[in-house]
Coordinates of C-alpha atoms in Angstrom, one line a residue:
Chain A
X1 CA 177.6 271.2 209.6
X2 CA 176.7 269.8 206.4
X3 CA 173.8 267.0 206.2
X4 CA 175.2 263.5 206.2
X5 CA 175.7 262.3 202.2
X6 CA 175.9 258.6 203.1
X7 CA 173.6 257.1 206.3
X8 CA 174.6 254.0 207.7
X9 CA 172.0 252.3 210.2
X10 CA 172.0 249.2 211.9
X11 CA 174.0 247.5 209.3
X12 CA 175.3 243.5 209.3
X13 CA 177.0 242.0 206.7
X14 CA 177.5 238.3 207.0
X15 CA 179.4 235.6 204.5
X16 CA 177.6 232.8 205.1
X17 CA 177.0 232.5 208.7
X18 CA 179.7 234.6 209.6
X19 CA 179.5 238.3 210.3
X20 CA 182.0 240.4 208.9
X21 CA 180.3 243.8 210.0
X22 CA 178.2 244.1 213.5
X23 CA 175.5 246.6 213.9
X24 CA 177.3 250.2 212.1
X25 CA 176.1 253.2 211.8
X26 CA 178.0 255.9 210.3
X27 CA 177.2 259.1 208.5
X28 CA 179.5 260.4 205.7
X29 CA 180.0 264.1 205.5
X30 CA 180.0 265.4 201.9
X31 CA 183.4 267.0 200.3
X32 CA 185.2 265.3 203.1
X33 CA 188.0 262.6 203.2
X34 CA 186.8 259.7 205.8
X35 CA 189.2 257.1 206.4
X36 CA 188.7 253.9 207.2
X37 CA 191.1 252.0 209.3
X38 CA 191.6 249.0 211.5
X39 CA 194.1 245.3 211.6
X40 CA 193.0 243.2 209.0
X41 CA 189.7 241.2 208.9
X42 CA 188.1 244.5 210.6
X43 CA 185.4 244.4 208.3
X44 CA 186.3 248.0 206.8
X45 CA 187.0 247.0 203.4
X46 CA 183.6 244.8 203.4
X47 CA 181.4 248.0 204.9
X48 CA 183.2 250.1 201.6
X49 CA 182.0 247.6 199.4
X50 CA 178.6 247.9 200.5
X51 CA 178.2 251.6 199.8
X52 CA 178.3 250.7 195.8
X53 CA 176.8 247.0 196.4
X54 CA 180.0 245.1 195.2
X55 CA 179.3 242.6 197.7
X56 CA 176.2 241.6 195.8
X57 CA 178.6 240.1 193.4
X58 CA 180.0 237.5 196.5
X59 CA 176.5 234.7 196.3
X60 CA 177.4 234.1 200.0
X61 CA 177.4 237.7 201.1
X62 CA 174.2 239.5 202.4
X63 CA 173.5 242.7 204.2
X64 CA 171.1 243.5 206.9
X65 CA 170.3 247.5 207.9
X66 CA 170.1 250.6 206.2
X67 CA 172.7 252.1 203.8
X68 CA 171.3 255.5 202.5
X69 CA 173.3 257.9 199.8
X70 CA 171.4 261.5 199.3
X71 CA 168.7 260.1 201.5
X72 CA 168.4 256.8 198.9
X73 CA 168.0 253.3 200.4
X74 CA 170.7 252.0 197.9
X75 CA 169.8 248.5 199.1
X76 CA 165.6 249.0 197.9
X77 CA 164.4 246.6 194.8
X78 CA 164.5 249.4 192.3
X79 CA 168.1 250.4 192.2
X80 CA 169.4 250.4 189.3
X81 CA 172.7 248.9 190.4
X82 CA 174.6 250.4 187.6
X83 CA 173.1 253.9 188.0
X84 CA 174.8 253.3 191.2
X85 CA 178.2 251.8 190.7
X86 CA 177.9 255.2 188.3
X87 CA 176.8 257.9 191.2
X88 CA 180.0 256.0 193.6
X89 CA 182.8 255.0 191.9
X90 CA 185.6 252.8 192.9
X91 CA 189.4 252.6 193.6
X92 CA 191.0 249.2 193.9
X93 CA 194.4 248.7 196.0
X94 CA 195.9 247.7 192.1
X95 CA 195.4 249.6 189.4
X96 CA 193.3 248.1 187.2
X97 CA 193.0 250.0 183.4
X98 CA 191.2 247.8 180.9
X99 CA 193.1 246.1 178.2
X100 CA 192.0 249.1 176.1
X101 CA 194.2 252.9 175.2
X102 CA 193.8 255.1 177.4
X103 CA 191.4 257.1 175.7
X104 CA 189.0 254.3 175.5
X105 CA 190.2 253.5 179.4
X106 CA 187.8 257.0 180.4
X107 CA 185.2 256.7 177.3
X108 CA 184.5 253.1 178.1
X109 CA 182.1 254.4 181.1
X110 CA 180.7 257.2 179.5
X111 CA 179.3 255.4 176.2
X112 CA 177.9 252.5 178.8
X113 CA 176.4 255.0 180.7
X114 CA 175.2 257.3 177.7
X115 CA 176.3 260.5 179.3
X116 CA 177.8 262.3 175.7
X117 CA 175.7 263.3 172.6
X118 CA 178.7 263.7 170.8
X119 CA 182.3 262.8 169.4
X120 CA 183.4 265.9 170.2
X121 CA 181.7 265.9 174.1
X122 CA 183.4 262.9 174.5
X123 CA 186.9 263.9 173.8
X124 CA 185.9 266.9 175.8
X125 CA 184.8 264.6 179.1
X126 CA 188.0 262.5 178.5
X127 CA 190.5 265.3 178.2
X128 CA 188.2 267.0 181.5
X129 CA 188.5 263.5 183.2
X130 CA 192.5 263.3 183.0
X131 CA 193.2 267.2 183.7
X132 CA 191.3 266.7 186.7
X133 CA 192.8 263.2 188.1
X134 CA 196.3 265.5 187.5
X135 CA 197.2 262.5 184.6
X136 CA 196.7 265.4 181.2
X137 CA 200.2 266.6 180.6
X138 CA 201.4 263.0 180.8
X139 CA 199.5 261.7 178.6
X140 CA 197.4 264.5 176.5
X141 CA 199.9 262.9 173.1
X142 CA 199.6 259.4 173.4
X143 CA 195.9 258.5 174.4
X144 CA 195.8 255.7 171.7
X145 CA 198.4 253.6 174.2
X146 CA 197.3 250.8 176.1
X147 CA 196.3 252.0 179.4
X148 CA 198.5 249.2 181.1
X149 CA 201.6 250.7 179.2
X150 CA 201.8 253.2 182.3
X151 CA 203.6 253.5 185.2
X152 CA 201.3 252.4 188.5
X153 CA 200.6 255.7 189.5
X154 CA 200.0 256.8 186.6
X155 CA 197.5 254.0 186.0
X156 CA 195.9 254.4 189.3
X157 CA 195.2 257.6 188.2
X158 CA 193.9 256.9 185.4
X159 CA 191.5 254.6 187.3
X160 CA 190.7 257.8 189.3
X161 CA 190.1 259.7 185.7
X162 CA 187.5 257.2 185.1
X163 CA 185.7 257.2 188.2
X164 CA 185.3 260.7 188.4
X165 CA 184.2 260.5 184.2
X166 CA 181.0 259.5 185.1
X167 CA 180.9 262.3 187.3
X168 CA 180.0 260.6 190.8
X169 CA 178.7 261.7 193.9
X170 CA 181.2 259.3 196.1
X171 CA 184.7 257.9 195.2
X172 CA 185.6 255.0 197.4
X173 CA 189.0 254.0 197.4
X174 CA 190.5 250.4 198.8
X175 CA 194.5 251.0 199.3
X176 CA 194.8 253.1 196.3
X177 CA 198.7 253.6 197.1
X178 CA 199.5 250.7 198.8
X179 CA 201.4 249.3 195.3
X180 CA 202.9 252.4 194.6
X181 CA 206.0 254.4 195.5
X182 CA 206.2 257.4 198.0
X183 CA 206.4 260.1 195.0
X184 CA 203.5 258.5 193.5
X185 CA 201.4 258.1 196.9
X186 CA 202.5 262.1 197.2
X187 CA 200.9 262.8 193.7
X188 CA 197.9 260.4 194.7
X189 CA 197.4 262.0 198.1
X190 CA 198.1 265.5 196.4
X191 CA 194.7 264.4 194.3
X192 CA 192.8 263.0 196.6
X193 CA 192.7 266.7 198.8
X194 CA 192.1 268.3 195.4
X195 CA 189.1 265.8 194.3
X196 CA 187.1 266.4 197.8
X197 CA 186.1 269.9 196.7
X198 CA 183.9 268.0 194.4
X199 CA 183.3 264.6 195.6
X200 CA 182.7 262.9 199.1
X201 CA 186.1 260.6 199.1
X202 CA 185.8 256.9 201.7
X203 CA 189.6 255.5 201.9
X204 CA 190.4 252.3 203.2
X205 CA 194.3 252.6 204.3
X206 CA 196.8 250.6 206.4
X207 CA 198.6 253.5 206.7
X208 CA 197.5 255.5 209.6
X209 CA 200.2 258.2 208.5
X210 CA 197.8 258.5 205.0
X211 CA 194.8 258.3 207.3
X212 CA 196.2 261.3 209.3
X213 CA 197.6 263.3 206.3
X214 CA 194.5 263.2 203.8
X215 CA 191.4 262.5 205.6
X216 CA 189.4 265.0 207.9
X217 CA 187.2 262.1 209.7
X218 CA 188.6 258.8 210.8
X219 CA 186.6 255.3 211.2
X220 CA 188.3 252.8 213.6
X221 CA 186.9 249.2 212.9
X222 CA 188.1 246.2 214.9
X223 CA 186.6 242.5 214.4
X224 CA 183.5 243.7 212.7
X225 CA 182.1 246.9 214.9
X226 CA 183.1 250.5 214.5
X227 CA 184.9 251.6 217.7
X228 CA 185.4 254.9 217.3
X229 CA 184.6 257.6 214.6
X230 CA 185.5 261.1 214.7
X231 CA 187.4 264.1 213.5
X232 CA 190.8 262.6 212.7
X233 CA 193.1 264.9 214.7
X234 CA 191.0 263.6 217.7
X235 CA 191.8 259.9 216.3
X236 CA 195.1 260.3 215.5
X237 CA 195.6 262.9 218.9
X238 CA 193.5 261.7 221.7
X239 CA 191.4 258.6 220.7
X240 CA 189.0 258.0 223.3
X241 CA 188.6 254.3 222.9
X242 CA 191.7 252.0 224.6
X243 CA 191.3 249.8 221.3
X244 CA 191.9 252.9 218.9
X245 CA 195.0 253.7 221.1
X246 CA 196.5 250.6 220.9
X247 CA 195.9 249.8 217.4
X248 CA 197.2 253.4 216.1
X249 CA 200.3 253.4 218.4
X250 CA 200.9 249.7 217.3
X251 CA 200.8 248.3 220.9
X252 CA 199.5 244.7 222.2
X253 CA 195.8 244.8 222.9
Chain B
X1 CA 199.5 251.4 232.0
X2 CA 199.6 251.3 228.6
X3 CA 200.1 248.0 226.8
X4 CA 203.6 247.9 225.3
X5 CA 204.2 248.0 222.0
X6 CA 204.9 245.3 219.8
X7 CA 207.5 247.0 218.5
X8 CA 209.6 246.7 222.1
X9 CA 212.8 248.8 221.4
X10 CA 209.4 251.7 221.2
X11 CA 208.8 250.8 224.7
X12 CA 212.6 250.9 225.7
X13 CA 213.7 254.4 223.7
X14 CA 210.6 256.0 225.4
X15 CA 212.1 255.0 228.9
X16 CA 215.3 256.1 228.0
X17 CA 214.0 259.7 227.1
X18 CA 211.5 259.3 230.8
X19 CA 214.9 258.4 232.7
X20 CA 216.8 261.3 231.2
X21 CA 214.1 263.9 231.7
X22 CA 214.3 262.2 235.7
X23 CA 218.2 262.2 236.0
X24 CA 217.5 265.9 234.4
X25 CA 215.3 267.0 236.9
X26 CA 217.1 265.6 239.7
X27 CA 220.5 267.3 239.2
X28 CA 218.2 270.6 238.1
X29 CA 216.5 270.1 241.9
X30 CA 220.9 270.2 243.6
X31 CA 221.5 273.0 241.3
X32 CA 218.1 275.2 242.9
X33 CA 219.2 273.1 246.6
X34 CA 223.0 274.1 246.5
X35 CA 222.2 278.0 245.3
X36 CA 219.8 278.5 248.1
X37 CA 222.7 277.4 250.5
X38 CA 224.8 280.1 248.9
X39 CA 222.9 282.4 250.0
X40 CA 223.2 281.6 253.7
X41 CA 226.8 280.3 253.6
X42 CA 228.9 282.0 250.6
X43 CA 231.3 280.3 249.2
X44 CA 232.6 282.0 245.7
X45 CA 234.3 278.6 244.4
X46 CA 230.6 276.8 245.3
X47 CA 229.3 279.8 243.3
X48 CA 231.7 279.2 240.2
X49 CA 231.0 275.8 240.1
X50 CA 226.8 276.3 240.4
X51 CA 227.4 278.6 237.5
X52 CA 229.7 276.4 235.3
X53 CA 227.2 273.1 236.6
X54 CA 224.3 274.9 234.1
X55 CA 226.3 274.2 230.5
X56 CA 226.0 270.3 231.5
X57 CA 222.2 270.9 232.2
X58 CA 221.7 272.7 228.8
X59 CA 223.7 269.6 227.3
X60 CA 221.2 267.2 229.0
X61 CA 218.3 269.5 227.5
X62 CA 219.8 268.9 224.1
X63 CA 220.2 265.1 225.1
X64 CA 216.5 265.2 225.4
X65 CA 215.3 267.1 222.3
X66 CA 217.9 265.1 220.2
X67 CA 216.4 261.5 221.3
X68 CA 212.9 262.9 220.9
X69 CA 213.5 264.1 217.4
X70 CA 214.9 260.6 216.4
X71 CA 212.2 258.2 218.2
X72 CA 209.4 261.0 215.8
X73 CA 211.7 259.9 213.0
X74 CA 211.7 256.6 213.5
X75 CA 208.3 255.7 214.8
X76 CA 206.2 258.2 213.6
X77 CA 204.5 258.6 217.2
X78 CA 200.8 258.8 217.7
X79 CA 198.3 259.4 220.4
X80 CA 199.9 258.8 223.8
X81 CA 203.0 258.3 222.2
X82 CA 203.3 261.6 220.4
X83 CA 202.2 263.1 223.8
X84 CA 205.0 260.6 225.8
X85 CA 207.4 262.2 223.0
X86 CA 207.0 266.0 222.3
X87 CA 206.2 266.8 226.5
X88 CA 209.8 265.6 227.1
X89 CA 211.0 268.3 224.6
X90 CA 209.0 270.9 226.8
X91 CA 209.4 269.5 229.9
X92 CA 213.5 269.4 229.8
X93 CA 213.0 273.4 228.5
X94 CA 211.0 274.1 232.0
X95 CA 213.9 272.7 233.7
X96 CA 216.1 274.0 232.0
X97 CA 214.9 277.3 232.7
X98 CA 215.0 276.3 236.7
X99 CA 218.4 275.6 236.0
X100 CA 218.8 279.3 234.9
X101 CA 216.6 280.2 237.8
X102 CA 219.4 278.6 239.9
X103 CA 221.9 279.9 238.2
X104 CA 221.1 283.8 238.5
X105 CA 220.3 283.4 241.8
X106 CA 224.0 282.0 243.1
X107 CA 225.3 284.7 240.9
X108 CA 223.9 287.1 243.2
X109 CA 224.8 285.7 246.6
X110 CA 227.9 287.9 246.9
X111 CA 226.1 290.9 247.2
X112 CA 223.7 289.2 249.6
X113 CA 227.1 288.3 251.2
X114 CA 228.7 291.7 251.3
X115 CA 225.5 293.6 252.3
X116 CA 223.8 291.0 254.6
X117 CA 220.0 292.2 254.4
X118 CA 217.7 291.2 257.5
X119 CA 217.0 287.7 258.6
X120 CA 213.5 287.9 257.7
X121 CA 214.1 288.0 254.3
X122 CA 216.5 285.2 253.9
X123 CA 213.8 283.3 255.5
X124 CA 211.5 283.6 253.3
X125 CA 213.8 283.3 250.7
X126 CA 214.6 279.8 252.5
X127 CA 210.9 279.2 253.0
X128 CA 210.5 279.5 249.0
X129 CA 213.5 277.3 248.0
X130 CA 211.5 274.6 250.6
X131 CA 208.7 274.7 249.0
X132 CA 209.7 274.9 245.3
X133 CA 212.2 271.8 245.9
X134 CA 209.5 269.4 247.2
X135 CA 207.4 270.6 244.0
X136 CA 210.0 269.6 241.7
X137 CA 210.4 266.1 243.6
X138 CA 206.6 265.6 243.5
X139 CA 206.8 266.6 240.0
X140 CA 209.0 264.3 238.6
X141 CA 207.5 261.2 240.5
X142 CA 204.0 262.6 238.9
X143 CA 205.7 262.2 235.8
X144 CA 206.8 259.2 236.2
X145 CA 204.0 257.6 237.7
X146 CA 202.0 259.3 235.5
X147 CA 200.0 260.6 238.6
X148 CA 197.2 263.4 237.4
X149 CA 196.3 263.7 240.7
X150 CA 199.8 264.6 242.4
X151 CA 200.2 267.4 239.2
X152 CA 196.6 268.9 240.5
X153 CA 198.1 269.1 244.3
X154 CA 201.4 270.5 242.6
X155 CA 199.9 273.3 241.1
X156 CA 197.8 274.5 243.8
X157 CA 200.7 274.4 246.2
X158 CA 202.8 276.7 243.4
X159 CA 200.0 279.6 245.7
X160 CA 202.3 279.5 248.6
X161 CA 205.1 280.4 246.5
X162 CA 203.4 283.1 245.5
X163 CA 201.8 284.9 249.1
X164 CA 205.9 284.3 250.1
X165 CA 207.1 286.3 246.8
X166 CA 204.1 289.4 247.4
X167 CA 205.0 289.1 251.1
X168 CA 209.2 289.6 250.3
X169 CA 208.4 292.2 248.3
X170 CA 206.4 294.4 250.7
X171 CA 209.3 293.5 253.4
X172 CA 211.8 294.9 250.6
X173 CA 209.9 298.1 250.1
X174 CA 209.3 298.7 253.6
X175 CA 213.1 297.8 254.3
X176 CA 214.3 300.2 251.3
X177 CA 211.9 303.3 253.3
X178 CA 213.9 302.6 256.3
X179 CA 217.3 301.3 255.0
X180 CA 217.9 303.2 251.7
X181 CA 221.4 302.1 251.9
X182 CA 220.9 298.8 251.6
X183 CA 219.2 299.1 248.2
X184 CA 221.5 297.0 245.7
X185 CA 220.9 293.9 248.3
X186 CA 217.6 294.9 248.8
X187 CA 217.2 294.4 245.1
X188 CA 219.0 291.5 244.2
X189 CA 216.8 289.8 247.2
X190 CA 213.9 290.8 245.0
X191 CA 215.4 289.2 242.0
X192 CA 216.5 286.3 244.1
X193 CA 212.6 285.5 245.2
X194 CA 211.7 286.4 241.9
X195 CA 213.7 283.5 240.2
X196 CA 211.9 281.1 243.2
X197 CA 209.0 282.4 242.1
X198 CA 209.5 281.6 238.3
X199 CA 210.9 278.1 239.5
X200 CA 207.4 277.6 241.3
X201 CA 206.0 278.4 237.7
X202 CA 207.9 276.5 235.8
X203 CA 207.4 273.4 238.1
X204 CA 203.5 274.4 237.4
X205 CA 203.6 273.7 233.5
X206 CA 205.5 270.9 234.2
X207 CA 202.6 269.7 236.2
X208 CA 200.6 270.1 233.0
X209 CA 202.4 268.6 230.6
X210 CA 202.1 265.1 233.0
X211 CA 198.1 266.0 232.6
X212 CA 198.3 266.5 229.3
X213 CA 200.4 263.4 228.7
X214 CA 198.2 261.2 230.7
X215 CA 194.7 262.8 229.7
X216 CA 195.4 264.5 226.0
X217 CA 193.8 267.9 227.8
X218 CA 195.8 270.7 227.5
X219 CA 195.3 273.0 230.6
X220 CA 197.0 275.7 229.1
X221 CA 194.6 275.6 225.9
X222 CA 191.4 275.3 228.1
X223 CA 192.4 278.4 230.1
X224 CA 192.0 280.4 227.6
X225 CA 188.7 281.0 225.0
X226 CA 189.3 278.9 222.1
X227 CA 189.8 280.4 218.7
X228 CA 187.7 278.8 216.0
X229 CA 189.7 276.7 213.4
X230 CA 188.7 275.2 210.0
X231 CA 190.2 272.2 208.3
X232 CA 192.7 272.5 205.6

């Protein structure tokens, strides 16, 4: 089995004085979906925030532990926190294009981040950026329109062809298909099994049926602590922990 | 027990399909009852009707599968409850298949009948149905009491059924040496303890499927050397 890309030890994360994550630790398997579920207020959308340090944007929030990426402490006084928002990119549960076209949508991250020498590498990375979040043929004659001129999924994956511009290591996703349809979940979910070849993919969902079709390790949070990781047929099968069974099967705990 | 769902009608279409595959098993357990009295005491309209009896089984076996298919449609089952839900489906085909057991086995007491074969045999025969029926009884209340331990005890006592089958079968070869002309009945009686013996059996994965319901182990899969799988 493959190293661990992500290394989660001993980590807290408190707003204020209260503690929204207990004592986790978690390691993330490269080129696989892991899943993160649990009721709401389980503390799994807070520990996916912490792997690109979004939290550090909340005054009140702060982190106590270990939170390694490719053996990194992301948390140590020289990261560069936009190298790193760079290296893990980020999903939101609504699409969320600039107010820009959506040529300038994918190109906005690469000219921050200086990652093209050219005109002509640029249009290269932006039509390689929108082939591979399956958005190309949809778009390949209009990419002077306003990114928000799309239709949600489309938008959400064009927030998908913008993470992955900036070619990252990790793509974290928060309810990427929560706002959308079934058809355009399907063509999300399609692309999220197609993207792990490259990238190590975290998904915070609601929906354990998502959890169960795209990912192949499940994370079971519940009022802060993790509860139960593991392969997610095992999860979603035979969950050895009373709380995963009676969250999953929706019963009174 | 589980907690119940918050979702109760869950709770109440999973005890719906529990009490069918009970009421199932319990008319399956007459059907293997009132063959084995055939044997003994013939009685050709008691035959008919043991044979016509199995279409309302196989409708009850559809029953089954049908609410199954609707509660995975509607709720999406998981865990415990996907168990609680596809075993039913497997379960009502074991009995099923008793009731086919019981079937074949009445259709062949009028050549037990014509050519009575020696006491012995019939007694073991007997001794079989005995044991098979209190299986299936114990069976059922395991699977409704979800008892693990009662399906272990189950499955070891399916053994006896087994020595009685090997011994028939030696009493039928011996018997066919001495009696050639009572071959056909001497045949069918091999068929007949044959069917007991496949009843035994099928209470047996029954037995399993409670396990597996209650404890996510298949017994079936761990018997035999697991074949490697990759994700896809």
């Amino acid at each position: 089995m493959d190293d661990p890309i992500i290394m989660a030890r001993g980590v807290n994360i408190f707003y204020d004085t209260t503690q929204a994550i207990i004592d986790v630790d978690l390691d993330i398997l490269p080129n696989k979906v892991t899943a993160l579920i649990g009721p709401s207020g389980c503390g799994k959308s807070t520990f996916l925030r912490a792997i690109n340090r979004m939290n550090d944007l909340i005054p009140i929030c702060h982190m106590e532990g270990l939170l390694t990426i490719g053996g990194q402490d992301i948390y140590a006084p020289d990261v560069d926190v936009v190298a790193l928002r760079a290296q893990v990119g980020m999903v939101f549960q609504k699409p969320n294009p600039f107010p820009k076209s959506i040529f300038e949508n994918i190109a906005y991250g690469l000219k921050i981040h200086k990652m093209t020498a050219s005109k002509t590498e640029l249009q290269d990375r932006v039509e390689w950026s929108l082939k591979n979040a399956g958005l190309w043929n949809e778009v390949a004659d209009r990419l002077d329109q306003p990114g928000n001129s799309l239709s949600g999924g489309q938008q959400q994956r064009l927030c998908i062809a913008r993470a992955i511009a900036v070619q990252p290591k990790v793509i974290l996703m928060d309810e990427p298909c929560s706002a959308l349809d079934p058809i355009a979940t399907a063509v999300i979910e399609e692309l999220i099994d197609n993207l792990r070849k490259d990238y190590t993919i975290i998904i915070v969902t609601h929906s354990m049926q998502q959890a169960a079709r795209i990912s192949q390790r499940t994370a079971f949070f519940h009022l802060g602590s993790l509860v139960e990781f593991g392969d997610t047929k095992t999860i979603f099968t035979n969950p050895a922990d009373e709380r995963t069974q009676n969250y999953i099967t929706g019963r009174i705990g | 027990m589980p907690h119940q769902h918050i979702v109760k009608k869950f709770d109440k279409n999973l005890d719906k399909i529990k009490a069918a595959i009970v009421e199932m098993g319990g008319l399956v357990g007459q059907q293997v009852n009132d063959a084995t009295a055939v044997l003994s005491a013939y009685d050709a309209a008691e035959v008919a009707r043991i044979t016509a009896y199995d279409r309302i089984i196989n409708g009850l076996n559809k029953d089954i599968h049908d609410r199954a298919e609707i509660l995975i449609v509607r709720r999406q089952p998981m865990a415990l409850d996907l168990r609680q839900t596809l075993a039913p489906i497997n379960i009502a085909g074991e009995l099923e298949r008793i009731g086919d057991h019981a079937k074949s086995t009445a259709k062949r007491a009028h050549i037990i009948h014509t050519i009575p074969p020696q006491d012995a045999t019939l007694d073991l025969i007997a001794q079989m149905s005995v044991i098979v029926q209190a299986m299936l009884g114990d069976v059922l209340v395991a699977y409704g009491d979800a008892d693990i331990d009662l399906a272990a005890r189950i499955r070891e006592q399916d053994k006896e059924v087994d020595v009685l089958n090997k011994q028939l079968v030696q009493v039928v070869i011996d018997a066919l040496a001495k009696t050639p002309e009572m071959a056909e009945s001497l045949i069918h009686l091999t068929l007949i303890s044959r069917n007991f013996e496949r009843i035994g059996d099928h209470v047996c994965n029954i037995a399993r499927y409670v396990h597996q319901i209650v404890t996510g182990e298949d017994l079936k899969a761990s018997s035999r050397p697991a074949t490697p799988r990759t994700d896809t």
